[in-house]
Amino acid sequence: MERGAANAGGTRYGDKFHNPDYAISIDGRAEGRNGLRAANDADMFRRSERQPMTHGLPPDPPFTGADAERIVDTLTLAERLKTEMRHSWLSNGRHESVAEHTWLMSVAAVLMAPHLEHPVDLGHTLALIALHDIAEAITGDIPSFEESPRKATKLADETAAVARIRAMLPAASGDLMVRLWREYEDGETAEAKFARALDKLEVQHQHNLAALETWTEQEFGLVYTKMDRECAHDGALRTLLAIIRSRAERKLRDGGFDPAEIRARASG
C-alpha cells in the first residue's frame, strides 16, 4: 500500500489489527483461547480490513449501569494524571503533567503518521499513547535518569498497578487496556515503535521549550543518547529527531555550552 493511501475499507496509515485468536495476559504472555502460548508474537497481527476498536477481544455481556459505574470510577482514577507532575517543565515555568505529555504525543502522532516510511494504524497508535502511562495514576512518574529503590521496581510496580486497574473495569475494557499497555511496553509492533519514539521526542521537545536552568546535568547528555534507538527504524522519525536535536543544540549554545563537548562526553 502506498504510504498514506486508503484501502477499500477506508483505512489510512496501515491496516493492522489484532488476531482474535490471541490475547495478552497481565504478565505479557501471548495465549490462545485454548491457553497455549502463541508460537510467535508476530502472529498477533496481520493485514486485513479495519476492525472495530475491540481489538479482537470476545464480546462482553450487554453493557449495564454497573459497568458504566466501573468505567466512571476508572476515569476518576485516571484523572490523577492531570496533576501528576513529571520532571519536565513547560515554557511558562511550571512542571508538565503526565496528561499533558500524553496529549502532545497524540498531536505529534496525528501530524507525523502520513509521513512515516512504515505505515501504522493511527487509531491504534493513539490508543497505545492514551494508555501508555495509565499505571502512573497509581505509581506516580519516575524520571528515566533517577536512581532509587522505586526505579528498580518500576516495571513490577506498574504491572501490579495495571492489574489493579484491570480489576476495576468491565472484562472487555480491562482486557483491552492490558493488551494495549503490554504492547507498548514490548515495543515490537509498528504502532508501538512509533509511540515509543514519540515518547522520547516529546520529552526533548518539551525540554527545548523550557528554561535551560530547569535541565539537570544528566539531561545535557541525553540530547545525544535517549532518542536515536527509538527512531532508528524510520527515516521520517530520524528527520524529526534531527530538528529537535538541532534546536536543543541551539539552546545549549545560547546558554554558553558547547554541544560538541557535551556530545563527546555523552558518547565516551
Coordinates of C-alpha atoms in Angstrom, one line a residue:
M1 CA 0.0 0.0 0.0
E2 CA 1.3 3.4 -0.8
R3 CA 2.1 5.4 2.3
G4 CA -0.9 7.4 3.5
A5 CA -3.3 5.7 0.9
A6 CA -6.7 4.4 1.9
N7 CA -7.6 0.8 1.2
A8 CA -11.1 -0.4 0.1
G9 CA -12.3 -0.3 3.7
G10 CA -11.2 3.3 4.2
T11 CA -8.2 2.5 6.5
R12 CA -5.3 5.0 6.3
Y13 CA -1.8 4.8 7.7
G14 CA -1.9 1.0 7.5
D15 CA -4.5 -1.6 8.3
K16 CA -3.2 -3.8 11.1
F17 CA -5.4 -5.4 13.7
H18 CA -5.2 -7.9 16.5
N19 CA -5.7 -11.5 15.7
P20 CA -8.8 -12.6 17.7
D21 CA -7.3 -16.0 18.4
Y22 CA -4.9 -14.4 20.9
A23 CA -5.0 -12.3 24.0
I24 CA -2.3 -10.9 26.2
S25 CA -2.4 -11.8 29.9
I26 CA -1.2 -9.4 32.6
D27 CA 2.3 -10.8 32.6
G28 CA 2.5 -10.1 28.9
R29 CA 2.3 -13.7 27.5
A30 CA 0.5 -14.3 24.3
E31 CA -2.0 -17.0 24.8
G32 CA -4.5 -18.8 22.5
R33 CA -8.1 -19.3 23.5
N34 CA -7.2 -22.8 24.5
G35 CA -4.5 -21.5 26.8
L36 CA -1.5 -22.4 24.7
R37 CA 1.2 -19.8 24.2
A38 CA 1.4 -18.3 20.8
A39 CA 4.4 -19.6 18.9
N40 CA 5.2 -16.2 17.5
D41 CA 4.0 -12.9 18.8
A42 CA 4.1 -11.6 15.3
D43 CA 1.1 -13.8 14.6
M44 CA -1.0 -11.5 16.7
F45 CA -1.1 -9.1 13.8
R46 CA -1.9 -9.4 10.2
R47 CA -3.0 -7.2 7.3
S48 CA -6.8 -7.1 6.9
E49 CA -9.7 -4.8 6.7
R50 CA -10.1 -2.3 9.6
Q51 CA -11.7 -3.9 12.6
P52 CA -13.7 -2.2 15.4
M53 CA -11.6 -1.0 18.4
T54 CA -12.4 -4.1 20.3
H55 CA -9.0 -5.3 19.0
G56 CA -10.2 -8.9 18.5
L57 CA -11.5 -9.4 22.1
P58 CA -14.6 -11.6 22.6
P59 CA -17.7 -9.6 23.2
D60 CA -18.7 -8.8 26.8
P61 CA -22.3 -9.4 28.1
P62 CA -24.6 -6.4 27.5
F63 CA -23.3 -3.1 28.9
T64 CA -25.0 -2.3 32.2
G65 CA -25.3 0.6 34.6
A66 CA -22.9 -1.3 36.9
D67 CA -20.4 -1.4 34.0
A68 CA -20.7 2.3 33.5
E69 CA -20.1 2.9 37.2
R70 CA -16.8 0.9 36.9
I71 CA -15.7 2.9 33.9
V72 CA -16.5 6.2 35.6
D73 CA -14.6 5.1 38.7
T74 CA -11.6 4.3 36.5
L75 CA -11.8 7.7 34.8
T76 CA -11.8 9.2 38.2
L77 CA -8.6 7.4 39.0
A78 CA -7.1 8.3 35.6
E79 CA -7.8 12.0 36.3
R80 CA -4.8 11.9 38.7
L81 CA -2.6 12.0 35.6
K82 CA -3.7 15.6 35.1
T83 CA -2.0 16.6 38.4
E84 CA 0.8 14.0 38.4
M85 CA 3.9 16.1 37.6
R86 CA 6.8 15.0 35.5
H87 CA 10.3 16.2 35.7
S88 CA 9.9 18.2 32.5
W89 CA 9.0 21.9 32.7
L90 CA 6.7 23.9 30.5
S91 CA 7.6 27.2 28.7
N92 CA 5.6 29.1 31.3
G93 CA 7.7 27.9 34.2
R94 CA 5.7 25.1 35.8
H95 CA 6.1 21.4 35.7
E96 CA 4.5 19.3 32.9
S97 CA 1.8 16.8 33.9
V98 CA 1.7 13.2 32.7
A99 CA -1.6 14.0 30.9
E100 CA 0.0 17.0 29.1
H101 CA 2.9 14.8 28.0
T102 CA 0.4 12.2 26.6
W103 CA -1.7 14.9 24.8
L104 CA 1.3 16.3 23.0
M105 CA 2.5 12.8 22.0
S106 CA -1.0 12.3 20.5
V107 CA -0.8 15.5 18.5
A108 CA 2.6 14.5 17.2
A109 CA 1.3 11.1 16.2
V110 CA -1.5 12.6 14.1
L111 CA 0.8 15.1 12.4
M112 CA 3.6 12.5 11.7
A113 CA 1.6 9.5 10.7
P114 CA 1.2 10.5 7.0
H115 CA 5.0 10.8 6.6
L116 CA 6.2 7.5 8.1
E117 CA 8.2 5.1 5.9
H118 CA 6.4 2.2 7.6
P119 CA 2.6 2.7 7.7
V120 CA 0.8 2.4 11.0
D121 CA -2.8 2.3 12.2
L122 CA -3.2 5.8 13.6
G123 CA -6.2 5.0 15.7
H124 CA -4.3 2.0 17.3
T125 CA -1.3 4.2 17.9
L126 CA -3.4 6.8 19.7
A127 CA -4.9 4.1 21.9
L128 CA -1.4 3.0 22.8
I129 CA -0.4 6.5 23.6
A130 CA -3.6 7.2 25.6
L131 CA -2.9 4.3 28.0
H132 CA 0.9 4.0 28.0
D133 CA 1.3 5.9 31.3
I134 CA -2.0 4.7 32.9
A135 CA -0.2 2.9 35.7
E136 CA 1.3 6.2 36.9
A137 CA -2.1 7.2 38.2
I138 CA -1.2 4.8 41.0
T139 CA 2.6 4.6 41.0
G140 CA 3.4 8.2 40.0
D141 CA 6.0 9.3 37.5
I142 CA 9.7 8.3 37.8
P143 CA 12.3 10.2 35.7
S144 CA 14.3 7.9 33.4
F145 CA 17.6 9.0 35.0
E146 CA 16.5 8.5 38.6
E147 CA 18.5 6.0 40.6
S148 CA 16.4 4.8 43.5
P149 CA 14.7 1.7 45.0
R150 CA 11.5 2.7 43.4
K151 CA 13.2 2.9 40.0
A152 CA 14.5 -0.7 40.4
T153 CA 10.9 -2.0 41.0
K154 CA 9.3 0.3 38.4
L155 CA 8.1 -2.4 35.9
A156 CA 6.9 -4.7 38.7
D157 CA 5.0 -1.9 40.4
E158 CA 3.5 -0.7 37.1
T159 CA 2.4 -4.3 36.2
A160 CA 0.7 -4.5 39.6
A161 CA -1.0 -1.2 39.1
V162 CA -2.3 -2.2 35.6
A163 CA -3.7 -5.4 37.2
R164 CA -5.4 -3.3 39.8
I165 CA -6.9 -1.0 37.2
R166 CA -8.0 -4.0 35.1
A167 CA -9.9 -5.4 38.1
M168 CA -11.8 -2.1 38.3
L169 CA -13.1 -2.4 34.8
P170 CA -15.7 -4.5 32.9
A171 CA -13.9 -7.5 31.4
A172 CA -13.7 -6.3 27.8
S173 CA -12.4 -2.9 28.8
G174 CA -9.9 -4.3 31.3
D175 CA -8.6 -6.9 28.8
L176 CA -8.2 -4.3 26.1
M177 CA -6.4 -1.9 28.4
V178 CA -3.9 -4.6 29.4
R179 CA -3.3 -5.6 25.8
L180 CA -2.5 -2.1 24.8
W181 CA -0.3 -1.4 27.8
R182 CA 1.7 -4.6 27.3
E183 CA 2.0 -4.0 23.5
Y184 CA 3.5 -0.5 24.2
E185 CA 5.9 -2.0 26.8
D186 CA 7.0 -4.7 24.5
G187 CA 7.7 -2.3 21.7
E188 CA 7.5 -4.8 18.9
T189 CA 4.7 -3.7 16.6
A190 CA 5.0 -0.8 14.2
E191 CA 2.5 1.2 16.2
A192 CA 4.3 0.6 19.5
K193 CA 7.6 1.6 17.9
F194 CA 6.1 4.8 16.6
A195 CA 4.5 5.6 20.0
R196 CA 7.7 4.9 21.9
A197 CA 9.7 7.1 19.5
L198 CA 7.3 10.0 20.1
D199 CA 7.6 9.5 23.8
K200 CA 11.3 10.2 23.7
L201 CA 10.9 13.0 21.1
E202 CA 8.2 14.8 23.1
V203 CA 10.4 14.8 26.2
Q204 CA 13.3 16.5 24.4
H205 CA 11.0 18.9 22.6
Q206 CA 9.5 20.0 25.9
H207 CA 12.9 20.5 27.4
N208 CA 13.7 22.7 24.4
L209 CA 10.7 24.9 25.3
A210 CA 11.6 25.2 29.0
A211 CA 14.3 27.4 30.6
L212 CA 17.7 25.8 30.4
E213 CA 18.0 26.3 34.1
T214 CA 15.5 23.5 34.6
W215 CA 17.7 20.9 32.9
T216 CA 19.7 18.6 35.1
E217 CA 23.3 17.8 34.3
Q218 CA 22.3 14.3 33.1
E219 CA 19.8 15.9 30.6
F220 CA 22.5 17.7 28.7
G221 CA 23.9 14.3 27.6
L222 CA 20.5 12.8 27.0
V223 CA 20.2 15.1 24.0
Y224 CA 22.5 12.6 22.3
T225 CA 21.6 9.3 23.9
K226 CA 17.9 8.9 24.5
M227 CA 16.2 9.4 21.1
D228 CA 18.3 7.6 18.4
R229 CA 17.5 3.9 19.2
E230 CA 13.7 4.5 19.3
C231 CA 13.8 6.5 16.0
A232 CA 16.3 4.3 14.1
H233 CA 13.7 2.3 12.2
D234 CA 12.1 5.1 10.3
G235 CA 13.5 7.9 8.2
A236 CA 10.8 10.4 8.9
L237 CA 11.3 9.9 12.7
R238 CA 15.1 10.4 12.2
T239 CA 14.4 13.6 10.4
L240 CA 12.2 14.8 13.2
L241 CA 14.8 13.8 15.7
A242 CA 17.4 15.9 13.8
I243 CA 15.3 19.0 14.0
I244 CA 14.5 18.6 17.7
R245 CA 18.2 17.9 18.5
S246 CA 19.4 20.9 16.4
R247 CA 17.0 23.1 18.5
A248 CA 18.4 21.6 21.7
E249 CA 21.9 22.4 20.5
R250 CA 21.0 25.9 19.7
K251 CA 19.5 26.3 23.2
L252 CA 22.8 24.9 24.7
R253 CA 24.9 27.3 22.6
D254 CA 22.7 30.2 23.6
G255 CA 23.3 29.2 27.2
G256 CA 27.0 29.2 26.9
F257 CA 27.6 25.5 26.5
D258 CA 29.5 23.7 23.7
P259 CA 27.3 20.9 22.1
A260 CA 30.3 19.2 20.7
E261 CA 31.9 18.8 24.1
I262 CA 28.6 17.5 25.6
R263 CA 28.2 15.0 22.7
A264 CA 31.8 13.8 23.3
R265 CA 31.2 13.3 27.0
A266 CA 27.9 11.5 26.3
S267 CA 29.5 9.2 23.8
G268 CA 32.5 8.5 25.9

